[in-house]
Each structure stands twice: as C-alpha cells, then as structure tokens.
C-alpha cells in the first residue's frame, strides 16, 4: 500500500496485485489490471499508474509524486 498525501488529497495506490484506488477527495477511481499502464483522467487531472514494475506516478495537476517500493 502506497499512501501519498499532498496536504489536501489522499491517494491510495495498492499493488496487492491488480486493484488500484485513486481518490481525489471527491471521486474514487477503481482501476483494474489487465495490462500494465493505467491512465485515469477526471477532466482536469491525469493519473498514471504503472505496475509493470514498481514505479507509480501520481500527478495532482500541480505536483508530481513518484512512489517507488524500492523492491
């Protein structure tokens, strides 16, 4: 479980294998596997989640968060 918080929005990225939950305080995006690149767009913010490895990029429109599990 990766938790990224920018002071306003809490993002939960879980690679328990295939389910990712991206929550922007208003809308929860459930992204299910089937490939490795996920693009979730809410009309204003683009979230990129990639499980092909261990790098997750979460962008809130102003700040880019790079979450890496180091393993």
Short mmCIF file of C-alpha atoms in Angstrom, two decimals:
data_model
loop_
_atom_site.label_atom_id
_atom_site.label_comp_id
_atom_site.label_asym_id
_atom_site.label_seq_id
_atom_site.Cartn_x
_atom_site.Cartn_y
_atom_site.Cartn_z
CA UNK A 1 0.00 0.00 0.00
CA UNK A 2 1.38 3.34 -1.03
CA UNK A 3 -0.13 6.42 0.53
CA UNK A 4 0.60 9.79 -1.00
CA UNK A 5 -0.76 12.90 0.63
CA UNK A 6 -0.31 16.45 -0.63
CA UNK A 7 -1.97 18.19 2.29
CA UNK A 8 -5.37 18.12 0.63
CA UNK A 9 -5.79 14.94 -1.31
CA UNK A 10 -5.09 11.38 -0.24
CA UNK A 11 -4.07 8.89 -2.89
CA UNK A 12 -4.08 5.19 -2.17
CA UNK A 13 -2.18 3.04 -4.61
CA UNK A 14 -2.29 -0.64 -3.80
CA UNK A 15 -0.45 -3.19 -5.92
CA UNK A 16 -1.80 -6.13 -3.93
CA UNK A 17 -1.75 -7.27 -7.44
CA UNK A 18 -4.30 -5.69 -9.63
CA UNK A 19 -6.55 -3.21 -7.87
CA UNK A 20 -5.69 0.45 -7.66
CA UNK A 21 -7.75 3.03 -5.81
CA UNK A 22 -7.15 6.67 -6.62
CA UNK A 23 -9.20 9.04 -4.54
CA UNK A 24 -9.11 12.79 -5.04
CA UNK A 25 -11.35 13.75 -2.17
CA UNK A 26 -14.42 13.68 -4.36
CA UNK A 27 -14.15 10.81 -6.77
CA UNK A 28 -12.79 7.37 -6.29
CA UNK A 29 -11.27 5.71 -9.31
CA UNK A 30 -11.04 1.95 -9.32
CA UNK A 31 -8.55 0.79 -11.88
CA UNK A 32 -8.39 -2.89 -12.55
CA UNK A 33 -5.47 -4.71 -14.13
CA UNK A 34 -5.45 -6.48 -17.45
CA UNK A 35 -2.37 -4.74 -18.69
CA UNK A 36 0.20 -2.57 -17.01
CA UNK A 37 -0.48 1.04 -17.91
CA UNK A 38 -3.40 2.85 -16.41
CA UNK A 39 -4.48 6.34 -17.37
CA UNK A 40 -7.23 7.82 -15.27
CA UNK A 41 -8.43 11.25 -16.25
CA UNK A 42 -11.07 13.17 -14.32
CA UNK A 43 -11.37 16.01 -16.78
CA UNK A 44 -8.66 18.00 -15.10
CA UNK A 45 -6.05 15.72 -13.61
CA UNK A 46 -4.18 12.86 -15.19
CA UNK A 47 -3.08 9.97 -13.06
CA UNK A 48 -0.56 7.49 -14.38
CA UNK A 49 -0.20 4.20 -12.58
CA UNK A 50 2.14 1.58 -13.90
CA UNK A 51 2.56 -1.82 -12.28
CA UNK A 52 4.82 -3.34 -14.92
CA UNK A 53 7.50 -2.69 -12.37
CA UNK A 54 7.27 -0.70 -9.17
CA UNK A 55 7.08 2.92 -10.21
CA UNK A 56 3.86 4.80 -9.71
CA UNK A 57 3.35 8.33 -10.91
CA UNK A 58 0.56 10.31 -9.33
CA UNK A 59 0.01 13.83 -10.57
CA UNK A 60 -2.48 16.18 -8.95
CA UNK A 61 -2.28 18.90 -11.56
CA UNK A 62 0.43 20.72 -9.68
CA UNK A 63 2.71 18.21 -8.03
CA UNK A 64 4.21 15.01 -9.38
CA UNK A 65 4.62 12.22 -6.90
CA UNK A 66 6.93 9.36 -7.68
CA UNK A 67 6.23 6.37 -5.49
CA UNK A 68 8.69 3.52 -5.60
CA UNK A 69 8.68 0.49 -3.35
CA UNK A 70 12.40 0.01 -3.74
CA UNK A 71 11.94 -3.70 -4.24
#
